[in-house]
Amino acid sequence: MEYRRLGKTGQEVSVIGFGGASLSGEGGGYGFGPMDESKAQNLIHASLERGLNLFDTAPLYGKGLSEKRLGKALTGRREKAFIVSKCGLTWKDSGRIDHDNDPKVCQKMLEQSLRDLRTDFIDLYMIHHPHPKVDIRQTLEVLTLAQEEGKVKYIGVCNVDGEELSKALEVSAIDVIQNECHFFSTEKMERLFPLLQKKDIGALGWGTLHKGVLAGTVREGRLYESSDIRAWAPWFRKSKEIKRQIRFVHDTLFPLLKGRDMSPFSFALHSVLRFSPLSSALCGFRSIEQLNDLLGALDKPVPQDMIERLGRLYRETKSDEA
């Protein structure tokens, strides 16, 4: 396993991070299909044994089930894991996402996450997504207090642009950001790299496998379990861009990789790990076989010029279909 320093935290984290949404299973909400308790526990333990030390989760994943499963699996192993969790996003009884960054709400969410994770502190606690009606600086005041109390080691923000990050830095020493970062979406993260390097802020990328699109497990017309968000989320089912990406992966990307004896996992990983400011690429793998494939992919780099050429090909595809 390769490790990178996570900004000014000084922590060395595995370049493959455990994406906890994969544990959500029958909890519903934001998850990717059923996963029984024993399989979830075995997957976490196998990840630890193979050198992964960064585990990312959130109350949004499985309506809290991801945090509970991670907390159970890490009992007696807590010192081996760098735990990341978040506040501000959960679920309403109606089944819609509840986006509430009110400081009092985030305080309650932190206390619940500590209980669910069975820990006295969370290594990195983050605002899950800025809210247009709540000043990010107000929410960060709660996180800063929690840090002073020892409930949180480091503070971070997810899904931010430069303006939001600048606001956050006015009231708190932001340690880490986490943004979407995969072959089809690196621009937002890349724009922030100069500022992150200047301030020595760590960077985590989510969506490395793009919900299975870059792993090859997603095909047009595939049917999903009801507990899989891809079965019903409009932003996935009805997205013309995702359908275009699926076609590009199967018609252009995979044939080229096969011709060069390269795996989809190698391409997905190295298309983001080529950015040195990125400390860890979060991957939502769901089996020990996929974990092993990802670990094997680390030792099989993909040339940067090939990644860039495929990026140009995809942009040309978008232009042709526009």
PDB file of C-alpha atoms in Angstrom, residues 33-278:
ATOM      1  CA  GLY A  33     -27.541  -2.505  -2.886  1.00  0.00           C
ATOM      2  CA  PRO A  34     -27.824  -5.101  -0.131  1.00  0.00           C
ATOM      3  CA  MET A  35     -24.824  -6.167   1.899  1.00  0.00           C
ATOM      4  CA  ASP A  36     -25.327  -8.389   4.934  1.00  0.00           C
ATOM      5  CA  GLU A  37     -23.677  -7.722   8.280  1.00  0.00           C
ATOM      6  CA  SER A  38     -21.036 -10.443   8.117  1.00  0.00           C
ATOM      7  CA  LYS A  39     -19.915  -9.414   4.623  1.00  0.00           C
ATOM      8  CA  ALA A  40     -19.618  -5.794   5.734  1.00  0.00           C
ATOM      9  CA  GLN A  41     -17.524  -6.732   8.762  1.00  0.00           C
ATOM     10  CA  ASN A  42     -15.258  -9.009   6.725  1.00  0.00           C
ATOM     11  CA  LEU A  43     -14.746  -6.314   4.095  1.00  0.00           C
ATOM     12  CA  ILE A  44     -13.662  -3.737   6.676  1.00  0.00           C
ATOM     13  CA  HIS A  45     -11.314  -6.197   8.399  1.00  0.00           C
ATOM     14  CA  ALA A  46      -9.787  -7.289   5.091  1.00  0.00           C
ATOM     15  CA  SER A  47      -9.211  -3.649   4.171  1.00  0.00           C
ATOM     16  CA  LEU A  48      -7.352  -3.032   7.412  1.00  0.00           C
ATOM     17  CA  GLU A  49      -5.242  -6.149   6.941  1.00  0.00           C
ATOM     18  CA  ARG A  50      -4.274  -5.040   3.433  1.00  0.00           C
ATOM     19  CA  GLY A  51      -3.127  -1.616   4.556  1.00  0.00           C
ATOM     20  CA  LEU A  52      -6.098   0.717   4.112  1.00  0.00           C
ATOM     21  CA  ASN A  53      -6.307   3.115   7.025  1.00  0.00           C
ATOM     22  CA  LEU A  54      -8.679   5.847   5.811  1.00  0.00           C
ATOM     23  CA  PHE A  55     -12.383   5.045   6.219  1.00  0.00           C
ATOM     24  CA  ASP A  56     -14.915   7.580   4.965  1.00  0.00           C
ATOM     25  CA  THR A  57     -18.548   7.504   6.059  1.00  0.00           C
ATOM     26  CA  ALA A  58     -21.529   9.774   6.786  1.00  0.00           C
ATOM     27  CA  PRO A  59     -25.029   9.639   8.324  1.00  0.00           C
ATOM     28  CA  LEU A  60     -26.401   9.935   4.772  1.00  0.00           C
ATOM     29  CA  TYR A  61     -25.111   6.476   3.882  1.00  0.00           C
ATOM     30  CA  GLY A  62     -27.743   3.887   4.702  1.00  0.00           C
ATOM     31  CA  LYS A  63     -29.488   6.277   7.093  1.00  0.00           C
ATOM     32  CA  GLY A  64     -26.710   5.752   9.626  1.00  0.00           C
ATOM     33  CA  LEU A  65     -26.085   2.065   8.903  1.00  0.00           C
ATOM     34  CA  SER A  66     -22.676   2.720   7.360  1.00  0.00           C
ATOM     35  CA  GLU A  67     -21.420   4.447  10.514  1.00  0.00           C
ATOM     36  CA  LYS A  68     -22.849   1.728  12.747  1.00  0.00           C
ATOM     37  CA  ARG A  69     -21.224  -1.069  10.750  1.00  0.00           C
ATOM     38  CA  LEU A  70     -17.907   0.735  10.652  1.00  0.00           C
ATOM     39  CA  GLY A  71     -18.022   1.390  14.387  1.00  0.00           C
ATOM     40  CA  LYS A  72     -18.747  -2.253  15.123  1.00  0.00           C
ATOM     41  CA  ALA A  73     -15.977  -3.514  12.846  1.00  0.00           C
ATOM     42  CA  LEU A  74     -13.397  -1.156  14.331  1.00  0.00           C
ATOM     43  CA  THR A  75     -14.094  -2.144  17.935  1.00  0.00           C
ATOM     44  CA  GLY A  76     -10.704  -3.194  19.290  1.00  0.00           C
ATOM     45  CA  ARG A  77      -9.035  -1.855  16.139  1.00  0.00           C
ATOM     46  CA  ARG A  78      -9.812   1.841  16.465  1.00  0.00           C
ATOM     47  CA  GLU A  79      -6.163   2.920  16.565  1.00  0.00           C
ATOM     48  CA  LYS A  80      -5.587   1.453  13.096  1.00  0.00           C
ATOM     49  CA  ALA A  81      -8.178   3.636  11.378  1.00  0.00           C
ATOM     50  CA  PHE A  82      -8.395   7.276  10.350  1.00  0.00           C
ATOM     51  CA  ILE A  83     -12.156   7.887  10.410  1.00  0.00           C
ATOM     52  CA  VAL A  84     -13.832  10.562   8.297  1.00  0.00           C
ATOM     53  CA  SER A  85     -17.465  11.497   8.827  1.00  0.00           C
ATOM     54  CA  LYS A  86     -19.696  14.444   8.038  1.00  0.00           C
ATOM     55  CA  CYS A  87     -22.672  16.572   9.034  1.00  0.00           C
ATOM     56  CA  GLY A  88     -25.481  18.393   7.287  1.00  0.00           C
ATOM     57  CA  LEU A  89     -27.058  15.713   5.096  1.00  0.00           C
ATOM     58  CA  THR A  90     -29.504  13.046   6.211  1.00  0.00           C
ATOM     59  CA  TRP A  91     -32.975  11.772   5.257  1.00  0.00           C
ATOM     60  CA  LYS A  92     -36.501  12.990   5.808  1.00  0.00           C
ATOM     61  CA  ASP A  93     -39.321  10.557   6.601  1.00  0.00           C
ATOM     62  CA  SER A  94     -40.646  11.279   3.103  1.00  0.00           C
ATOM     63  CA  GLY A  95     -37.544   9.672   1.611  1.00  0.00           C
ATOM     64  CA  ARG A  96     -36.065  12.934   0.381  1.00  0.00           C
ATOM     65  CA  ILE A  97     -32.646  14.211   1.409  1.00  0.00           C
ATOM     66  CA  ASP A  98     -32.689  16.554   4.399  1.00  0.00           C
ATOM     67  CA  HIS A  99     -30.015  19.209   3.821  1.00  0.00           C
ATOM     68  CA  ASP A 100     -29.645  21.188   7.020  1.00  0.00           C
ATOM     69  CA  ASN A 101     -26.387  22.878   8.008  1.00  0.00           C
ATOM     70  CA  ASP A 102     -27.882  24.692  10.977  1.00  0.00           C
ATOM     71  CA  PRO A 103     -25.192  24.688  13.684  1.00  0.00           C
ATOM     72  CA  LYS A 104     -27.522  23.080  16.254  1.00  0.00           C
ATOM     73  CA  VAL A 105     -28.440  20.314  13.811  1.00  0.00           C
ATOM     74  CA  CYS A 106     -24.791  19.622  13.028  1.00  0.00           C
ATOM     75  CA  GLN A 107     -23.981  19.487  16.734  1.00  0.00           C
ATOM     76  CA  LYS A 108     -26.631  16.787  17.212  1.00  0.00           C
ATOM     77  CA  MET A 109     -25.389  14.897  14.172  1.00  0.00           C
ATOM     78  CA  LEU A 110     -21.847  14.878  15.556  1.00  0.00           C
ATOM     79  CA  GLU A 111     -23.009  13.441  18.885  1.00  0.00           C
ATOM     80  CA  GLN A 112     -25.006  10.733  17.090  1.00  0.00           C
ATOM     81  CA  SER A 113     -22.066   9.860  14.843  1.00  0.00           C
ATOM     82  CA  LEU A 114     -19.798   9.462  17.877  1.00  0.00           C
ATOM     83  CA  ARG A 115     -22.302   7.001  19.339  1.00  0.00           C
ATOM     84  CA  ASP A 116     -22.804   5.105  16.091  1.00  0.00           C
ATOM     85  CA  LEU A 117     -19.066   4.893  15.420  1.00  0.00           C
ATOM     86  CA  ARG A 118     -18.424   3.777  19.023  1.00  0.00           C
ATOM     87  CA  THR A 119     -15.601   6.257  19.429  1.00  0.00           C
ATOM     88  CA  ASP A 120     -14.706   9.217  21.643  1.00  0.00           C
ATOM     89  CA  PHE A 121     -13.434  11.247  18.706  1.00  0.00           C
ATOM     90  CA  ILE A 122     -13.614  11.434  14.916  1.00  0.00           C
ATOM     91  CA  ASP A 123     -10.310  11.984  13.140  1.00  0.00           C
ATOM     92  CA  LEU A 124     -11.725  14.220  10.406  1.00  0.00           C
ATOM     93  CA  TYR A 125     -15.174  15.788  10.626  1.00  0.00           C
ATOM     94  CA  MET A 126     -16.516  17.654   7.619  1.00  0.00           C
ATOM     95  CA  ILE A 127     -19.436  19.751   6.425  1.00  0.00           C
ATOM     96  CA  HIS A 128     -20.961  17.412   3.846  1.00  0.00           C
ATOM     97  CA  HIS A 129     -22.234  20.068   1.461  1.00  0.00           C
ATOM     98  CA  PRO A 130     -22.517  23.877   1.685  1.00  0.00           C
ATOM     99  CA  HIS A 131     -26.064  25.199   1.917  1.00  0.00           C
ATOM    100  CA  PRO A 132     -27.003  28.373   0.032  1.00  0.00           C
ATOM    101  CA  LYS A 133     -29.066  29.650   2.969  1.00  0.00           C
ATOM    102  CA  VAL A 134     -26.625  28.850   5.784  1.00  0.00           C
ATOM    103  CA  ASP A 135     -23.326  30.670   6.066  1.00  0.00           C
ATOM    104  CA  ILE A 136     -20.631  27.998   6.138  1.00  0.00           C
ATOM    105  CA  ARG A 137     -18.776  30.066   8.743  1.00  0.00           C
ATOM    106  CA  GLN A 138     -21.589  29.603  11.277  1.00  0.00           C
ATOM    107  CA  THR A 139     -21.494  25.823  10.958  1.00  0.00           C
ATOM    108  CA  LEU A 140     -17.713  25.798  11.274  1.00  0.00           C
ATOM    109  CA  GLU A 141     -17.935  27.523  14.639  1.00  0.00           C
ATOM    110  CA  VAL A 142     -19.601  24.359  15.992  1.00  0.00           C
ATOM    111  CA  LEU A 143     -16.917  22.143  14.470  1.00  0.00           C
ATOM    112  CA  THR A 144     -14.172  24.351  15.916  1.00  0.00           C
ATOM    113  CA  LEU A 145     -15.689  24.064  19.395  1.00  0.00           C
ATOM    114  CA  ALA A 146     -15.901  20.280  18.986  1.00  0.00           C
ATOM    115  CA  GLN A 147     -12.231  20.283  18.040  1.00  0.00           C
ATOM    116  CA  GLU A 148     -11.368  22.226  21.203  1.00  0.00           C
ATOM    117  CA  GLU A 149     -13.345  19.658  23.217  1.00  0.00           C
ATOM    118  CA  GLY A 150     -11.411  16.774  21.675  1.00  0.00           C
ATOM    119  CA  LYS A 151     -14.403  15.275  19.879  1.00  0.00           C
ATOM    120  CA  VAL A 152     -12.880  16.089  16.497  1.00  0.00           C
ATOM    121  CA  LYS A 153      -9.193  16.036  15.582  1.00  0.00           C
ATOM    122  CA  TYR A 154      -9.317  17.789  12.218  1.00  0.00           C
ATOM    123  CA  ILE A 155     -11.888  19.902  10.384  1.00  0.00           C
ATOM    124  CA  GLY A 156     -12.855  19.789   6.730  1.00  0.00           C
ATOM    125  CA  VAL A 157     -15.395  20.787   4.102  1.00  0.00           C
ATOM    126  CA  CYS A 158     -16.786  18.785   1.182  1.00  0.00           C
ATOM    127  CA  ASN A 159     -18.070  19.781  -2.243  1.00  0.00           C
ATOM    128  CA  VAL A 160     -16.702  23.317  -2.081  1.00  0.00           C
ATOM    129  CA  ASP A 161     -15.570  25.829  -4.652  1.00  0.00           C
ATOM    130  CA  GLY A 162     -12.954  28.520  -4.170  1.00  0.00           C
ATOM    131  CA  GLU A 163     -15.382  31.123  -2.820  1.00  0.00           C
ATOM    132  CA  GLU A 164     -16.831  28.773  -0.195  1.00  0.00           C
ATOM    133  CA  LEU A 165     -13.386  27.598   0.864  1.00  0.00           C
ATOM    134  CA  SER A 166     -12.195  31.199   1.241  1.00  0.00           C
ATOM    135  CA  LYS A 167     -15.190  31.930   3.485  1.00  0.00           C
ATOM    136  CA  ALA A 168     -14.454  28.845   5.570  1.00  0.00           C
ATOM    137  CA  LEU A 169     -10.839  29.887   6.033  1.00  0.00           C
ATOM    138  CA  GLU A 170     -11.991  33.177   7.587  1.00  0.00           C
ATOM    139  CA  VAL A 171     -13.131  31.403  10.765  1.00  0.00           C
ATOM    140  CA  SER A 172     -11.332  28.070  10.867  1.00  0.00           C
ATOM    141  CA  ALA A 173      -8.055  26.456   9.929  1.00  0.00           C
ATOM    142  CA  ILE A 174      -9.448  24.015   7.358  1.00  0.00           C
ATOM    143  CA  ASP A 175      -7.328  20.867   7.372  1.00  0.00           C
ATOM    144  CA  VAL A 176      -8.851  18.912   4.485  1.00  0.00           C
ATOM    145  CA  ILE A 177     -11.305  19.295   1.622  1.00  0.00           C
ATOM    146  CA  GLN A 178     -13.156  16.502  -0.157  1.00  0.00           C
ATOM    147  CA  ASN A 179     -14.555  16.938  -3.666  1.00  0.00           C
ATOM    148  CA  GLU A 180     -15.749  14.750  -6.497  1.00  0.00           C
ATOM    149  CA  CYS A 181     -12.716  13.560  -8.441  1.00  0.00           C
ATOM    150  CA  HIS A 182     -12.772  10.910 -11.156  1.00  0.00           C
ATOM    151  CA  PHE A 183     -11.761  10.642 -14.818  1.00  0.00           C
ATOM    152  CA  PHE A 184     -14.880  12.465 -16.001  1.00  0.00           C
ATOM    153  CA  SER A 185     -14.758  15.143 -13.285  1.00  0.00           C
ATOM    154  CA  THR A 186     -11.460  16.609 -12.097  1.00  0.00           C
ATOM    155  CA  GLU A 187     -11.815  20.293 -13.007  1.00  0.00           C
ATOM    156  CA  LYS A 188     -13.336  21.528  -9.733  1.00  0.00           C
ATOM    157  CA  MET A 189     -10.616  19.841  -7.696  1.00  0.00           C
ATOM    158  CA  GLU A 190      -7.832  20.959 -10.027  1.00  0.00           C
ATOM    159  CA  ARG A 191      -8.906  24.607  -9.717  1.00  0.00           C
ATOM    160  CA  LEU A 192      -8.412  24.385  -5.955  1.00  0.00           C
ATOM    161  CA  PHE A 193      -4.985  22.715  -5.994  1.00  0.00           C
ATOM    162  CA  PRO A 194      -2.953  25.977  -6.018  1.00  0.00           C
ATOM    163  CA  LEU A 195      -4.783  27.267  -2.925  1.00  0.00           C
ATOM    164  CA  LEU A 196      -4.598  23.882  -1.200  1.00  0.00           C
ATOM    165  CA  GLN A 197      -0.852  23.703  -1.755  1.00  0.00           C
ATOM    166  CA  LYS A 198      -0.354  27.282  -0.567  1.00  0.00           C
ATOM    167  CA  LYS A 199      -2.306  26.617   2.656  1.00  0.00           C
ATOM    168  CA  ASP A 200      -1.087  23.006   3.014  1.00  0.00           C
ATOM    169  CA  ILE A 201      -4.674  21.718   3.005  1.00  0.00           C
ATOM    170  CA  GLY A 202      -5.170  18.006   2.390  1.00  0.00           C
ATOM    171  CA  ALA A 203      -7.375  16.730  -0.437  1.00  0.00           C
ATOM    172  CA  LEU A 204      -9.571  13.637  -0.674  1.00  0.00           C
ATOM    173  CA  GLY A 205     -11.378  12.669  -3.863  1.00  0.00           C
ATOM    174  CA  TRP A 206     -14.739  10.925  -3.849  1.00  0.00           C
ATOM    175  CA  GLY A 207     -16.349   8.993  -6.681  1.00  0.00           C
ATOM    176  CA  THR A 208     -13.141   7.419  -8.003  1.00  0.00           C
ATOM    177  CA  LEU A 209     -15.078   4.566  -9.643  1.00  0.00           C
ATOM    178  CA  HIS A 210     -17.948   6.923 -10.567  1.00  0.00           C
ATOM    179  CA  LYS A 211     -20.638   4.726  -8.984  1.00  0.00           C
ATOM    180  CA  GLY A 212     -19.424   1.711 -10.953  1.00  0.00           C
ATOM    181  CA  VAL A 213     -19.310   3.416 -14.357  1.00  0.00           C
ATOM    182  CA  LEU A 214     -15.500   3.299 -14.460  1.00  0.00           C
ATOM    183  CA  ALA A 215     -15.420  -0.204 -12.956  1.00  0.00           C
ATOM    184  CA  GLY A 216     -17.509  -1.565 -15.807  1.00  0.00           C
ATOM    185  CA  THR A 217     -20.329  -2.776 -13.570  1.00  0.00           C
ATOM    186  CA  VAL A 218     -22.767  -0.179 -14.933  1.00  0.00           C
ATOM    187  CA  ARG A 219     -24.364  -0.767 -18.324  1.00  0.00           C
ATOM    188  CA  GLU A 220     -27.332   0.847 -20.014  1.00  0.00           C
ATOM    189  CA  GLY A 221     -30.487  -1.025 -19.109  1.00  0.00           C
ATOM    190  CA  ARG A 222     -29.048  -2.658 -16.003  1.00  0.00           C
ATOM    191  CA  LEU A 223     -31.627  -3.322 -13.279  1.00  0.00           C
ATOM    192  CA  TYR A 224     -30.746  -2.442  -9.683  1.00  0.00           C
ATOM    193  CA  GLU A 225     -32.007  -3.567  -6.299  1.00  0.00           C
ATOM    194  CA  SER A 226     -34.465  -1.186  -4.651  1.00  0.00           C
ATOM    195  CA  SER A 227     -31.855  -0.470  -1.940  1.00  0.00           C
ATOM    196  CA  ASP A 228     -29.464   0.791  -4.631  1.00  0.00           C
ATOM    197  CA  ILE A 229     -29.709   4.539  -5.165  1.00  0.00           C
ATOM    198  CA  ARG A 230     -28.947   4.037  -8.848  1.00  0.00           C
ATOM    199  CA  ALA A 231     -32.371   2.373  -9.195  1.00  0.00           C
ATOM    200  CA  TRP A 232     -34.310   5.535  -8.498  1.00  0.00           C
ATOM    201  CA  ALA A 233     -32.188   8.692  -8.154  1.00  0.00           C
ATOM    202  CA  PRO A 234     -33.129  11.065 -11.019  1.00  0.00           C
ATOM    203  CA  TRP A 235     -29.590  12.512 -11.188  1.00  0.00           C
ATOM    204  CA  PHE A 236     -28.369   9.022 -12.146  1.00  0.00           C
ATOM    205  CA  ARG A 237     -31.266   7.400 -14.018  1.00  0.00           C
ATOM    206  CA  LYS A 238     -32.161  10.423 -16.140  1.00  0.00           C
ATOM    207  CA  SER A 239     -28.722  11.928 -16.679  1.00  0.00           C
ATOM    208  CA  LYS A 240     -27.849  12.203 -20.373  1.00  0.00           C
ATOM    209  CA  GLU A 241     -24.240  12.843 -19.439  1.00  0.00           C
ATOM    210  CA  ILE A 242     -23.950   9.632 -17.403  1.00  0.00           C
ATOM    211  CA  LYS A 243     -25.490   7.673 -20.287  1.00  0.00           C
ATOM    212  CA  ARG A 244     -22.914   9.249 -22.597  1.00  0.00           C
ATOM    213  CA  GLN A 245     -20.145   8.295 -20.166  1.00  0.00           C
ATOM    214  CA  ILE A 246     -21.351   4.695 -19.973  1.00  0.00           C
ATOM    215  CA  ARG A 247     -21.247   4.425 -23.762  1.00  0.00           C
ATOM    216  CA  PHE A 248     -17.776   5.980 -23.894  1.00  0.00           C
ATOM    217  CA  VAL A 249     -16.480   3.555 -21.251  1.00  0.00           C
ATOM    218  CA  HIS A 250     -17.723   0.437 -23.037  1.00  0.00           C
ATOM    219  CA  ASP A 251     -17.257   1.546 -26.646  1.00  0.00           C
ATOM    220  CA  THR A 252     -13.962   3.440 -26.417  1.00  0.00           C
ATOM    221  CA  LEU A 253     -12.186   3.208 -23.067  1.00  0.00           C
ATOM    222  CA  PHE A 254     -12.415  -0.501 -22.254  1.00  0.00           C
ATOM    223  CA  PRO A 255     -11.431  -1.779 -25.726  1.00  0.00           C
ATOM    224  CA  LEU A 256      -8.353   0.437 -25.610  1.00  0.00           C
ATOM    225  CA  LEU A 257      -7.428  -0.752 -22.112  1.00  0.00           C
ATOM    226  CA  LYS A 258      -7.889  -4.381 -23.106  1.00  0.00           C
ATOM    227  CA  GLY A 259      -5.595  -3.904 -26.082  1.00  0.00           C
ATOM    228  CA  ARG A 260      -2.881  -2.648 -23.734  1.00  0.00           C
ATOM    229  CA  ASP A 261      -3.536  -5.223 -20.996  1.00  0.00           C
ATOM    230  CA  MET A 262      -4.672  -2.538 -18.539  1.00  0.00           C
ATOM    231  CA  SER A 263      -7.506  -2.926 -16.063  1.00  0.00           C
ATOM    232  CA  PRO A 264     -10.408  -0.512 -15.529  1.00  0.00           C
ATOM    233  CA  PHE A 265      -9.345  -0.182 -11.880  1.00  0.00           C
ATOM    234  CA  SER A 266      -5.843   0.863 -12.927  1.00  0.00           C
ATOM    235  CA  PHE A 267      -7.275   3.547 -15.174  1.00  0.00           C
ATOM    236  CA  ALA A 268      -9.761   4.831 -12.593  1.00  0.00           C
ATOM    237  CA  LEU A 269      -7.131   5.049  -9.848  1.00  0.00           C
ATOM    238  CA  HIS A 270      -4.261   6.517 -11.798  1.00  0.00           C
ATOM    239  CA  SER A 271      -6.421   9.064 -13.599  1.00  0.00           C
ATOM    240  CA  VAL A 272      -6.750  10.815 -10.217  1.00  0.00           C
ATOM    241  CA  LEU A 273      -3.669   9.701  -8.253  1.00  0.00           C
ATOM    242  CA  ARG A 274      -1.525  11.387 -10.916  1.00  0.00           C
ATOM    243  CA  PHE A 275      -2.378  14.617  -9.055  1.00  0.00           C
ATOM    244  CA  SER A 276       0.188  14.835  -6.262  1.00  0.00           C
ATOM    245  CA  PRO A 277      -1.922  17.173  -4.027  1.00  0.00           C
ATOM    246  CA  LEU A 278      -4.551  14.408  -3.769  1.00  0.00           C
TER     247      LEU A 278
END
